[in-house]
Coordinates of C-alpha atoms and ligand atoms in Angstrom, one line a residue:
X1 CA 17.7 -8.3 -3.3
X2 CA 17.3 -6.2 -0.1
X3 CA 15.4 -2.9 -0.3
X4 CA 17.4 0.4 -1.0
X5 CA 18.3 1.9 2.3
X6 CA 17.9 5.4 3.3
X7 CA 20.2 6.9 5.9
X8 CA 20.6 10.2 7.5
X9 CA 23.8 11.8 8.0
X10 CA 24.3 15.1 9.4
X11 CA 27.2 16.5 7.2
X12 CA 27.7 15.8 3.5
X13 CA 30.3 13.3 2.2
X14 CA 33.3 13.6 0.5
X15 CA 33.7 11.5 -2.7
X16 CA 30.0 10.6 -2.8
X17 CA 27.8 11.3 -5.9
X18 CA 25.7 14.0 -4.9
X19 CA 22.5 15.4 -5.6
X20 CA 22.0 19.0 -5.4
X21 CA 17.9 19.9 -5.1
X22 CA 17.8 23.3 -6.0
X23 CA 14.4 26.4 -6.7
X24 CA 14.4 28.8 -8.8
X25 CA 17.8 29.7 -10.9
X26 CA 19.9 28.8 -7.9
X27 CA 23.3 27.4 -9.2
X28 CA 24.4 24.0 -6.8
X29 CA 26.6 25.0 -4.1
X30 CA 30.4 23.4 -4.7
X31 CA 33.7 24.6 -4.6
X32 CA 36.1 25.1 -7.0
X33 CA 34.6 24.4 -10.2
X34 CA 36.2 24.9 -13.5
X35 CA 35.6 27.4 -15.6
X36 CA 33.9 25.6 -18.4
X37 CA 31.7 23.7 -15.4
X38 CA 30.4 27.5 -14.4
X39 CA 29.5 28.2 -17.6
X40 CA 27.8 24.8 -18.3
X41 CA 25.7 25.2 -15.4
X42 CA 25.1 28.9 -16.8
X43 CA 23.7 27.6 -20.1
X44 CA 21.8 24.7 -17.7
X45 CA 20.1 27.6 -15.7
X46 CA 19.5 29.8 -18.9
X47 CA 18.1 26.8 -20.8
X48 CA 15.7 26.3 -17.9
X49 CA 16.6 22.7 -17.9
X50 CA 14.9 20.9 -14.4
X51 CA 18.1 18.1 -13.9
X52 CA 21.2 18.2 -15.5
X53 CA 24.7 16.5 -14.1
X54 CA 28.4 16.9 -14.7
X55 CA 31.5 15.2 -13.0
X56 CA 33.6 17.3 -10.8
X57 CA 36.5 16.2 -8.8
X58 CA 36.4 12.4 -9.9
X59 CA 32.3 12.2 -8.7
X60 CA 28.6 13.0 -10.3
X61 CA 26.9 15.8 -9.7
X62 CA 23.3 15.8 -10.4
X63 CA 21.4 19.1 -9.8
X64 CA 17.8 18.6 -9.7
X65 CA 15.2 21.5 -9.6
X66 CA 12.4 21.3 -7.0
X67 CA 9.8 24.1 -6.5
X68 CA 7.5 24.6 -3.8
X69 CA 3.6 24.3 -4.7
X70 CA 2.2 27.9 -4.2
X71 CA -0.2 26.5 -1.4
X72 CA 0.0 23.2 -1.0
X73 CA 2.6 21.6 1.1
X74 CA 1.4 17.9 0.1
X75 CA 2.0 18.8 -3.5
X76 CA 5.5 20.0 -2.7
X77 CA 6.2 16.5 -1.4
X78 CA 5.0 14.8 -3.8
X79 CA 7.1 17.3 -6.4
X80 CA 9.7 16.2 -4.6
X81 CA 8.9 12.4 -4.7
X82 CA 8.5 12.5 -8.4
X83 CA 11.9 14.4 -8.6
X84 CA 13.4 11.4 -7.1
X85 CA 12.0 9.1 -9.7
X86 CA 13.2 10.9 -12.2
X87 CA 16.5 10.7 -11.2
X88 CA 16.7 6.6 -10.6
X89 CA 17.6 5.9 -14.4
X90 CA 20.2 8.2 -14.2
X91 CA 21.8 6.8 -11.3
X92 CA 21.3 3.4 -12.9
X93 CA 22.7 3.6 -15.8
X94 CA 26.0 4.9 -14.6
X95 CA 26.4 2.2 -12.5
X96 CA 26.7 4.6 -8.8
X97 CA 25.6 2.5 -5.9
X98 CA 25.8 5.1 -3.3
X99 CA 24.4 8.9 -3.5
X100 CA 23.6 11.5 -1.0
X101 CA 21.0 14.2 -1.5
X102 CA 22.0 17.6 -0.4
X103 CA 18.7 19.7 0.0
X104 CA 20.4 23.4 -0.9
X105 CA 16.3 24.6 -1.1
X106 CA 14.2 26.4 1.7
X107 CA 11.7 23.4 1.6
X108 CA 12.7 21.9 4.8
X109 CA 12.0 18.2 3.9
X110 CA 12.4 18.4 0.2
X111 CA 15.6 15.8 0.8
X112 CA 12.9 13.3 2.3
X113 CA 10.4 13.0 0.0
X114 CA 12.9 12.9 -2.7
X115 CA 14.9 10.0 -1.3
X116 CA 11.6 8.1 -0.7
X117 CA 10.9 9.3 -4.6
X118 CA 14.2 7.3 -5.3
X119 CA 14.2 4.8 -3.5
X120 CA 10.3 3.5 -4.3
X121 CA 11.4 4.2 -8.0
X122 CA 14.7 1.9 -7.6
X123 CA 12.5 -1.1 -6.2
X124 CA 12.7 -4.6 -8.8
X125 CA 10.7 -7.4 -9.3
X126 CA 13.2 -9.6 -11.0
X127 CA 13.7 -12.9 -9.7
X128 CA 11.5 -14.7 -12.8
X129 CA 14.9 -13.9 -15.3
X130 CA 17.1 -16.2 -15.5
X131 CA 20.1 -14.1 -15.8
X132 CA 19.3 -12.1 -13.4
X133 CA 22.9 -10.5 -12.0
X134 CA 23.2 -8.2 -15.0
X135 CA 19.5 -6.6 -14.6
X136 CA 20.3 -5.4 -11.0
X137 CA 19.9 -2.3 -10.3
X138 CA 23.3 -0.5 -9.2
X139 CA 21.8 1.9 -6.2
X140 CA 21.6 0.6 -3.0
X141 CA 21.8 3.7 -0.6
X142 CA 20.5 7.0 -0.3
X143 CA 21.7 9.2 2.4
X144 CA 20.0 12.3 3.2
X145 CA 22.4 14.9 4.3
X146 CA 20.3 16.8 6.8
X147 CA 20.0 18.4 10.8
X148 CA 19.4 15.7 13.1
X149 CA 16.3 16.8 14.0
X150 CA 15.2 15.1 10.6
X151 CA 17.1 11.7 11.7
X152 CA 13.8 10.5 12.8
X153 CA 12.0 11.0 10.1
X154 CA 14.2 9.8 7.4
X155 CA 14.9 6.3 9.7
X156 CA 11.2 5.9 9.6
X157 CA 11.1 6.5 6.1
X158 CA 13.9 4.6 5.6
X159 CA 11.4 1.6 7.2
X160 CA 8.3 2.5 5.6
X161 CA 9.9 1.8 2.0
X162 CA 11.4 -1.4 3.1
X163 CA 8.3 -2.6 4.1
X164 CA 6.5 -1.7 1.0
X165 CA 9.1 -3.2 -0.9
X166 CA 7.9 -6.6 0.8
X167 CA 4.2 -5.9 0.2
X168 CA 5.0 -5.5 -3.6
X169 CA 7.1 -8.6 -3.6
X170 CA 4.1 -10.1 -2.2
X171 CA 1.6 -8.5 -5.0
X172 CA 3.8 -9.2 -7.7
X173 CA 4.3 -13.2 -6.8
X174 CA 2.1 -15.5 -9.1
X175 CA -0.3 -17.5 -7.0
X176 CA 1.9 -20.7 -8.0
X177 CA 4.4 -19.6 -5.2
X178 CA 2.2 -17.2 -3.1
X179 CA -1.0 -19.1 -2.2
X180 CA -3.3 -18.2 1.3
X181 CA -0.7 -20.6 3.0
X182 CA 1.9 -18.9 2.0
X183 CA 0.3 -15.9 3.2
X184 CA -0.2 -17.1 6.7
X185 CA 3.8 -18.2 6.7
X186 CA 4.6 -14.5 6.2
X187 CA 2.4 -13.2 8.6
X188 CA 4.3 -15.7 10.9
X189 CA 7.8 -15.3 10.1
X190 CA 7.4 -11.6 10.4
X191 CA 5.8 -11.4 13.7
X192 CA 8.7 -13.3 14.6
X193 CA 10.8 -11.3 12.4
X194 CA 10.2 -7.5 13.8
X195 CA 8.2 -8.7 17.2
X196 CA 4.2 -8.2 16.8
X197 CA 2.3 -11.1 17.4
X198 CA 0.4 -13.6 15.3
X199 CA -1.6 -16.4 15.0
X200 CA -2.9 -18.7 12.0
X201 CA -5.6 -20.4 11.7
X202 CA -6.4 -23.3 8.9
X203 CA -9.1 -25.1 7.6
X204 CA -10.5 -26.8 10.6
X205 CA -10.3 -23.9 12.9
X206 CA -12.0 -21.9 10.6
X207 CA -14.4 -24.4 10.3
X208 CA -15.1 -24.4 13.8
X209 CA -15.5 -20.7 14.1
X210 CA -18.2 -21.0 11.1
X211 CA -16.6 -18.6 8.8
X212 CA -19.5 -19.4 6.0
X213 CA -18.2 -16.9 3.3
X214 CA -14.6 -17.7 3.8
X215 CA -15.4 -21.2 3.6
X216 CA -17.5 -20.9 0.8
X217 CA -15.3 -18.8 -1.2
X218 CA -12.4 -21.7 -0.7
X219 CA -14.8 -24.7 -1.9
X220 CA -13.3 -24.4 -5.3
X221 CA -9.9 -24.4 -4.6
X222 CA -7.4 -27.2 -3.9
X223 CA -5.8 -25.1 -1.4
X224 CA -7.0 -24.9 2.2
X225 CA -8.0 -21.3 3.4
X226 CA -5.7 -19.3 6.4
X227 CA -6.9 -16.4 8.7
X228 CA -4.2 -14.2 10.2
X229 CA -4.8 -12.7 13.1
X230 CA -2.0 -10.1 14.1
X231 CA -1.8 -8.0 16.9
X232 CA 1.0 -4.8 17.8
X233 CA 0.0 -4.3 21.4
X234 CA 2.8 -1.7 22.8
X235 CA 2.7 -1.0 26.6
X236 CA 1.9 3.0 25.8
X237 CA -0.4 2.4 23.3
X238 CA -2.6 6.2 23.1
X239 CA -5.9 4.2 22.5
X240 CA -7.7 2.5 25.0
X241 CA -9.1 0.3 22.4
X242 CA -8.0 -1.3 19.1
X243 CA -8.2 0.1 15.8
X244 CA -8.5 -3.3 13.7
X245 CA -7.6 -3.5 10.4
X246 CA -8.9 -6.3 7.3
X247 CA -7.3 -6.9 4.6
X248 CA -8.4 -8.7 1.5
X249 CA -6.3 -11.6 0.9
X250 CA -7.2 -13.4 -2.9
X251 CA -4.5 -15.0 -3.7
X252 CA -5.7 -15.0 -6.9
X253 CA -9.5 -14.3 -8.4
X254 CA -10.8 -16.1 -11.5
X255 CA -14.1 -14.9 -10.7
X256 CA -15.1 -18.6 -9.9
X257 CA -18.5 -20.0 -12.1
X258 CA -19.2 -16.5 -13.1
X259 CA -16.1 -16.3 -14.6
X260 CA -13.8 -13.5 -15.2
X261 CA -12.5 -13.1 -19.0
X262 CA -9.1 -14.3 -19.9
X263 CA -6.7 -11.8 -21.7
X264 CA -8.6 -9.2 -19.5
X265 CA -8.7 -8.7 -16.0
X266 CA -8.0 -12.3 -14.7
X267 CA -4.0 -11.7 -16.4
X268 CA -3.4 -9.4 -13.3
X269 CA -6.2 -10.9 -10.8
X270 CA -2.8 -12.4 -8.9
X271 CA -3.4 -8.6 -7.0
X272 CA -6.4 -9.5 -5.4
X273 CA -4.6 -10.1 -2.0
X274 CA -3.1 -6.2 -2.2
X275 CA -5.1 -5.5 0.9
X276 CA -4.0 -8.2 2.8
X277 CA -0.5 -7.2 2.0
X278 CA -0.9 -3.9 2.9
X279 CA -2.0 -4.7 6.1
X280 CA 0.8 -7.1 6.7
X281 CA 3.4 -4.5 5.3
X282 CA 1.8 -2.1 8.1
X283 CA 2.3 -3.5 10.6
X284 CA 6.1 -4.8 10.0
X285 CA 6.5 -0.9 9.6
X286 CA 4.7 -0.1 12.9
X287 CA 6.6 -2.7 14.8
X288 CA 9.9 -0.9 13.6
X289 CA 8.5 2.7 14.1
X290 CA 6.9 1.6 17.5
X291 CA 4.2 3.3 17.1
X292 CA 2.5 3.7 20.0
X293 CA -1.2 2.2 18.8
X294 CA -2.8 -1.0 19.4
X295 CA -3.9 -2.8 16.2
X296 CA -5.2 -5.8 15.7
X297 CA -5.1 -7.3 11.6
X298 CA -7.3 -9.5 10.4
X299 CA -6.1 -11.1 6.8
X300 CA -8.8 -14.0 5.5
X301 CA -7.3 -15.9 2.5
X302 CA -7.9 -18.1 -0.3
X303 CA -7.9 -18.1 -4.3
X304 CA -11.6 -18.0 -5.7
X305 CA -11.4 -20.7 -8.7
X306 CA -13.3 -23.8 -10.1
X307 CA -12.3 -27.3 -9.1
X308 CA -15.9 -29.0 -9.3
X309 CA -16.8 -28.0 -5.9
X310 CA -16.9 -24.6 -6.0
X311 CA -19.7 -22.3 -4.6
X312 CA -22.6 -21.6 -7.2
X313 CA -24.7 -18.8 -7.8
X314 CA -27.5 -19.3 -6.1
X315 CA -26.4 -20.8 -3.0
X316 CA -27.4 -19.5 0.0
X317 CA -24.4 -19.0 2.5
X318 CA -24.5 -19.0 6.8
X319 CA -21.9 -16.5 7.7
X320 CA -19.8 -15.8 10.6
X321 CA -22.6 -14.0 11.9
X322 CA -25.6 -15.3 11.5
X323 CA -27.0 -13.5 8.6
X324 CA -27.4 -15.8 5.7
X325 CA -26.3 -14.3 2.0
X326 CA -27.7 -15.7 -1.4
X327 CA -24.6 -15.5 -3.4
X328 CA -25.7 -14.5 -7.3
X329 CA -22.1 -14.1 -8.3
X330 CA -19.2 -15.4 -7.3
X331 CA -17.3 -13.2 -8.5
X332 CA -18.2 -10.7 -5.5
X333 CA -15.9 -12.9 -3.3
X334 CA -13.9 -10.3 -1.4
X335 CA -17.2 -9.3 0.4
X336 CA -17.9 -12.9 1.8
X337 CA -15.0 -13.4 3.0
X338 CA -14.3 -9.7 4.2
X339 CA -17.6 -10.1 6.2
X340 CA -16.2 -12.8 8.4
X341 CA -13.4 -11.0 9.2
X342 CA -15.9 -7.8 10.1
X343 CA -17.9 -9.9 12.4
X344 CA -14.8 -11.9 14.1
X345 CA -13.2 -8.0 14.2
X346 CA -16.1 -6.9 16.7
X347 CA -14.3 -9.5 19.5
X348 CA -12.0 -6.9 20.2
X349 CA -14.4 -4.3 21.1
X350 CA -12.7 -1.9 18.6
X351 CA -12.8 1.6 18.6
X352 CA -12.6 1.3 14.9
X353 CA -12.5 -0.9 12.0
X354 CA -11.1 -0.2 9.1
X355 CA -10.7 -2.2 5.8
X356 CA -8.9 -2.7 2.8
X357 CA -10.2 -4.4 -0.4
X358 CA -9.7 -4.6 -4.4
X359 CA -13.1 -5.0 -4.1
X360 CA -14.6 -3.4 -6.7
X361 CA -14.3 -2.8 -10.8
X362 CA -16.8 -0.2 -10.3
X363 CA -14.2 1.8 -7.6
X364 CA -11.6 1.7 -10.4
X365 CA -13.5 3.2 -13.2
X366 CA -15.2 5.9 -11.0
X367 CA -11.6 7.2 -10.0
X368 CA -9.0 5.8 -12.3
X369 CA -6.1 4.7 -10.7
X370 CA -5.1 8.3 -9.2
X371 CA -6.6 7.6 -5.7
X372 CA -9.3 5.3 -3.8
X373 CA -13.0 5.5 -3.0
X374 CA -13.2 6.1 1.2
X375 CA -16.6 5.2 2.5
X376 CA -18.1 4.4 5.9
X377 CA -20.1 5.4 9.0
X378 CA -17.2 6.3 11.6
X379 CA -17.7 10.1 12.1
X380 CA -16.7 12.6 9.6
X381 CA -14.0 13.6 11.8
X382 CA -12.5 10.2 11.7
X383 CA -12.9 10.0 7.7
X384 CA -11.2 13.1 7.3
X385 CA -8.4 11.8 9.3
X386 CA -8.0 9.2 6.2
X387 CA -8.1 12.0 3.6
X388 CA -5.8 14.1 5.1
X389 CA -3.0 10.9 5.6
X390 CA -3.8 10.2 2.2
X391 CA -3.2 13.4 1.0
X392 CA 0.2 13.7 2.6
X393 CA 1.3 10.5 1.5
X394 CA -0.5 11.2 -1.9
X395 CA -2.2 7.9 -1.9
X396 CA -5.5 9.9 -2.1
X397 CA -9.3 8.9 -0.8
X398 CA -12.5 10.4 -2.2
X399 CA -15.6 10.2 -0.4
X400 CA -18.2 8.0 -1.5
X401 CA -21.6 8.0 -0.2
X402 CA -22.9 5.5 2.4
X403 CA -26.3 6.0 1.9
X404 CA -28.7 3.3 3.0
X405 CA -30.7 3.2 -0.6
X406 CA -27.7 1.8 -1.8
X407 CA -28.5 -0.9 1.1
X408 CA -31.4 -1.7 -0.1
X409 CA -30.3 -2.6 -3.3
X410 CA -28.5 -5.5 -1.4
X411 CA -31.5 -6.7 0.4
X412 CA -32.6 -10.8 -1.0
X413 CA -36.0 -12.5 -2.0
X414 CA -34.6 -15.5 -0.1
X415 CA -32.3 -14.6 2.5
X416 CA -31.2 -11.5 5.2
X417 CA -28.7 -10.5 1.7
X418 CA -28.1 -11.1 -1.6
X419 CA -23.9 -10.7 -2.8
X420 CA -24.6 -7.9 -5.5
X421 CA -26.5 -5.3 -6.1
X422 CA -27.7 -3.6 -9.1
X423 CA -25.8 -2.4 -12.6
X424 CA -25.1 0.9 -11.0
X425 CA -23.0 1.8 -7.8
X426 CA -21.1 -1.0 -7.5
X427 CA -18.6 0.5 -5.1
X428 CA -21.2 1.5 -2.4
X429 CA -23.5 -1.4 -2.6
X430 CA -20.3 -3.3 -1.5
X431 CA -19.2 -1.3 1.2
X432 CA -23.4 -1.4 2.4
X433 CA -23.4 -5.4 2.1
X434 CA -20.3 -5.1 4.0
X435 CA -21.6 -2.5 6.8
X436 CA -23.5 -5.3 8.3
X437 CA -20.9 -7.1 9.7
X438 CA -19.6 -5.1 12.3
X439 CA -20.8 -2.6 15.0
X440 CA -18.4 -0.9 15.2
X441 CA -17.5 2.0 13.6
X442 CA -16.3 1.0 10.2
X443 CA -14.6 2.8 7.3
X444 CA -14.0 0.9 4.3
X445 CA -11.1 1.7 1.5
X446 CA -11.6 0.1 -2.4
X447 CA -8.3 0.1 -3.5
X448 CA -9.1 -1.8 -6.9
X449 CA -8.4 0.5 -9.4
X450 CA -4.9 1.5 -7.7
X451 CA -3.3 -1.8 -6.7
X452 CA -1.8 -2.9 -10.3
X453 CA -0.2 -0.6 -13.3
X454 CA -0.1 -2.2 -16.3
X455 CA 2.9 0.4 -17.2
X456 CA 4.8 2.6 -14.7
X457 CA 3.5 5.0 -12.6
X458 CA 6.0 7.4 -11.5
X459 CA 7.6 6.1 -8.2
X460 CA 4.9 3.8 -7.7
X461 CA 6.3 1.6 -10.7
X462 CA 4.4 -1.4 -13.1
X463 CA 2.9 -3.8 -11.5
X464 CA 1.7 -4.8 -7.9
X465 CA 2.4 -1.4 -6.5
X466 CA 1.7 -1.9 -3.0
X467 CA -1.1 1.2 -3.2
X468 CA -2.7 1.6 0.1
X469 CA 0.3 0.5 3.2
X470 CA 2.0 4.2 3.3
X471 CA -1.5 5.6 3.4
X472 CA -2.6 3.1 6.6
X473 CA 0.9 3.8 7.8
X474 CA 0.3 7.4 7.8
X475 CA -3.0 7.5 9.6
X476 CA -1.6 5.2 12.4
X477 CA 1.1 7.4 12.6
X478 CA -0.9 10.3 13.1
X479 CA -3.0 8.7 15.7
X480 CA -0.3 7.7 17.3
X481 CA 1.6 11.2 17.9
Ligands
BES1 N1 -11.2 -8.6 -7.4 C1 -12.3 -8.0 -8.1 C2 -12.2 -6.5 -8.2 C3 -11.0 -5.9 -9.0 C4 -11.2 -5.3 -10.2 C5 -9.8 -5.9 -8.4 C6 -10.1 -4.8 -10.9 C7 -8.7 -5.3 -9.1 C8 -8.9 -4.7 -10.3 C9 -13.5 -8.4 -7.3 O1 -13.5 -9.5 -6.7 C10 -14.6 -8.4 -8.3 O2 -14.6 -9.3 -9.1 N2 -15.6 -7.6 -8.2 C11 -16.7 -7.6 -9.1 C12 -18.0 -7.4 -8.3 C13 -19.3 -7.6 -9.1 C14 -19.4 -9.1 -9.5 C15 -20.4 -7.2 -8.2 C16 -16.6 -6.5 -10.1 O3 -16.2 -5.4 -9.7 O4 -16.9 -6.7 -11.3
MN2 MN1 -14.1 -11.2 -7.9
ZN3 ZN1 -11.7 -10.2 -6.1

């Protein structure tokens, strides 16, 4: 199924179910209501009820109260957004397939955030049922009823929740049918697709670039490992040069000989590629929006399993680089195979490089799964421009600290590294190992704890939920103004 569309149009429709977003006791503006519909809305406005809905003239009416955050205009939006999930059963279950949002509130984009509210709620993972005609959902278009100086804005919200609805698809597929080749065909297709260019490579050019920790990673599976190279290099681009971006992309993590436990985390470890898939979700947005940006994405993949081959703690790993790493749990995989990507990144001459991992347990259960850990040593300036784009998407970044005695907690008896540190600080010894793989600036983004809900999250919904792509989208798009 396609994704739910969200179109502007500058004067409301007739014969459309509507939604009315209203503030404070203010009654929805339609003509020539009944009697008995004024005084139900009365006795909805008395009763302080926050959505109610009635059928007037032969279509719904669904008034839905929105109020504006007393100072924080981020807050609002996500009000908004949430507003717009709470609406999507509704919609559903009486069977309407088009709506249009009338924003009758002074909150200038309430009608935005609330159709991207809707229309993030509305998305469905549903292809695994085998009768699967009667669970579709019914809604398939939003339009936002608006002045046309919004038209841009809701057209390129319209293309950031399409392209999330890919990178959940791609979350939410079991490694049976999405595996690191698969990966690499997507990356293609889709630089075909919406025109950014790409290149894959396999197994043997990969070899011959010496990715060690990518290589390594990949010796216990069956399944050849890809690196994705993609590049959006528009003839205005603002920056001089490239901002790269690396994604994570485990297919699927068992934890390899230091296995992970079944009925535990290895049930959902299908997410470990969420990175990668939120870089590839970027940039089919920013080749729609044109953003005027060059990026370069870097996606290394492979599943880290068993097969009899596999890489064993203790081994001591030549990477990309140079630097040798003694591996003492192969469960820290992302960071091998990440630190590839970080050297091969520094080709470019980047002005920045920025990546995104479930790398780290430790990330989830020092935030929970309301926002990311942000770490790195690109000026503050720069790392504030991450927390304020994931602020105003509300895929929100805290600041961990990059201190180098967390470095030295990844320092070997054997070799240059050693792949994990200590008990304690699991989320920065990561990002420190990971530090010494590129030059330049760097700022790194542990998405672990946000990337899978085991029940539904608001908009975000259960399962893969594509955490991290409106949050990289946002910053580009910011750079890029
Ligand atoms: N993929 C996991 C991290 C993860 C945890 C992702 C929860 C999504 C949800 C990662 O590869 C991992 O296993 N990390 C280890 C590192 C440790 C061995 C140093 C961890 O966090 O336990
Ligand atoms: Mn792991
Ligand atoms: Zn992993």
């Amino acid at each position: 199924m396609g994704s739910t569309s969200i179109i502007h149009a500058s004067k409301a429709l007739a014969k459309v179910a509507t939604i009315h977003l209203v503030s404070g006791d203010a009654k929805p503006s339609i003509n020539n209501l009944s009697k008995d519909l004024v005084s139900f809305i009365d006795t909805q406005i008395k009763a302080k009820n926050g959505q109610y809905y009635f059928q007037h003239d032969g279509t719904l009416h669904i008034v839905v109260k929105v109020e504006a955050h007393k100072s924080n205009s981020n807050y609002t939006n996500e009000t908004c957004r949430k507003a717009g999930h709470g609406v999507c059963g509704l919609i559903n279950k009486m069977k309407v397939a088009k709506v249009q949002v009338l924003n009758e509130t002074t909150l200038t984009q309430a009608g935005l955030y609330f159709a991207e509210g809707l229309a993030l709620s509305n998305y469905q993972f549903i292809k695994y049922y085998k009768d699967t005609s009667k669970k579709y959902n019914s809604l398939s278009t939003i339009t936002v009823v608006a002045d046309a100086k919004l038209k841009k804005d809701i057209d390129q919200m319209n293309i950031v929740c399409a392209s999330l609805y890919t990178v959940r698809d791609m979350v939410n597929e079991p490694v049976a049918s999405f595996n690191s080749v698969d990966l690499g065909k997507l990356v293609q297709s889709s630089a075909k697709k919406y025109g950014f260019k790409a290149e894959v490579w396999d197994k043997k050019k990969i070899q011959a670039k010496k990715f060690g920790g990518l290589l390594a990673v990949n010796q216990g599976s069956n399944i050849p490992p890809t690196f994705s190279i993609l590049e959006w290099k528009p003839a205005k681009a603002k920056n001089k040069k490239p901002i790269v971006l690396v994604g994570k992309g485990v297919v699927y993590d068992t934890g390899g000989l230091s296995l992970k436990p079944t009925g535990n985390s290895m049930d959902y470890m299908k997410c470990d590629m969420t990175g990668a898939a939120t870089v590839l979700g970027t940039f089919i947005a920013i080749a729609q929006a044109k953003l005027d940006l060059h990026v370069i994405g870097l996606i290394p993949s492979t599943d880290n399993r068993i097969n009899g081959n596999e890489y064993t703690p203790g081994d001591v790993i030549k990477m990309h680089n140079g630097l040798f790493v003694e591996v003492l749990n192969t469960d820290a995989e992302g960071r091998m195979i990440l630190a590839d990507a970080l050297s091969w990144a520094d080709n470019y001459n980047p002005e920045l490089v920025v990546d995104i991992a479930t790398l780290t347990g430790a990330a989830a259960r020092a935030i929970g799964h309301f926002g990311h850990g942000l770490m790195g040593n690109a000026d503050e300036k720069v790392l504030n421009e991450f927390k304020q784009a994931g602020e105003e998407v509300y895929e929100r970044c805290v600041e961990l600290p990059f201190w180098d005695e967390y470095g030295d907690l990844m320092k070997s008896s054997i070799a240059d590294l050693k792949n994990v540190g200590g008990a304690d600080g699991g989320a920065m010894t990561a990002g420190k190992f990971l530090e010494h793989f590129t030059k330049a600036p760097y700022v790194h983004n542990d998405i672990a704890g946000c990337s899978f809900a085991h029940s539904e999250v608001n908009y975000r919904g259960k399962g893969g939920t594509g955490y991290g792509m409106r949050y990289l989208f946002q910053f580009l798009k910011n750079r890029a103004k």
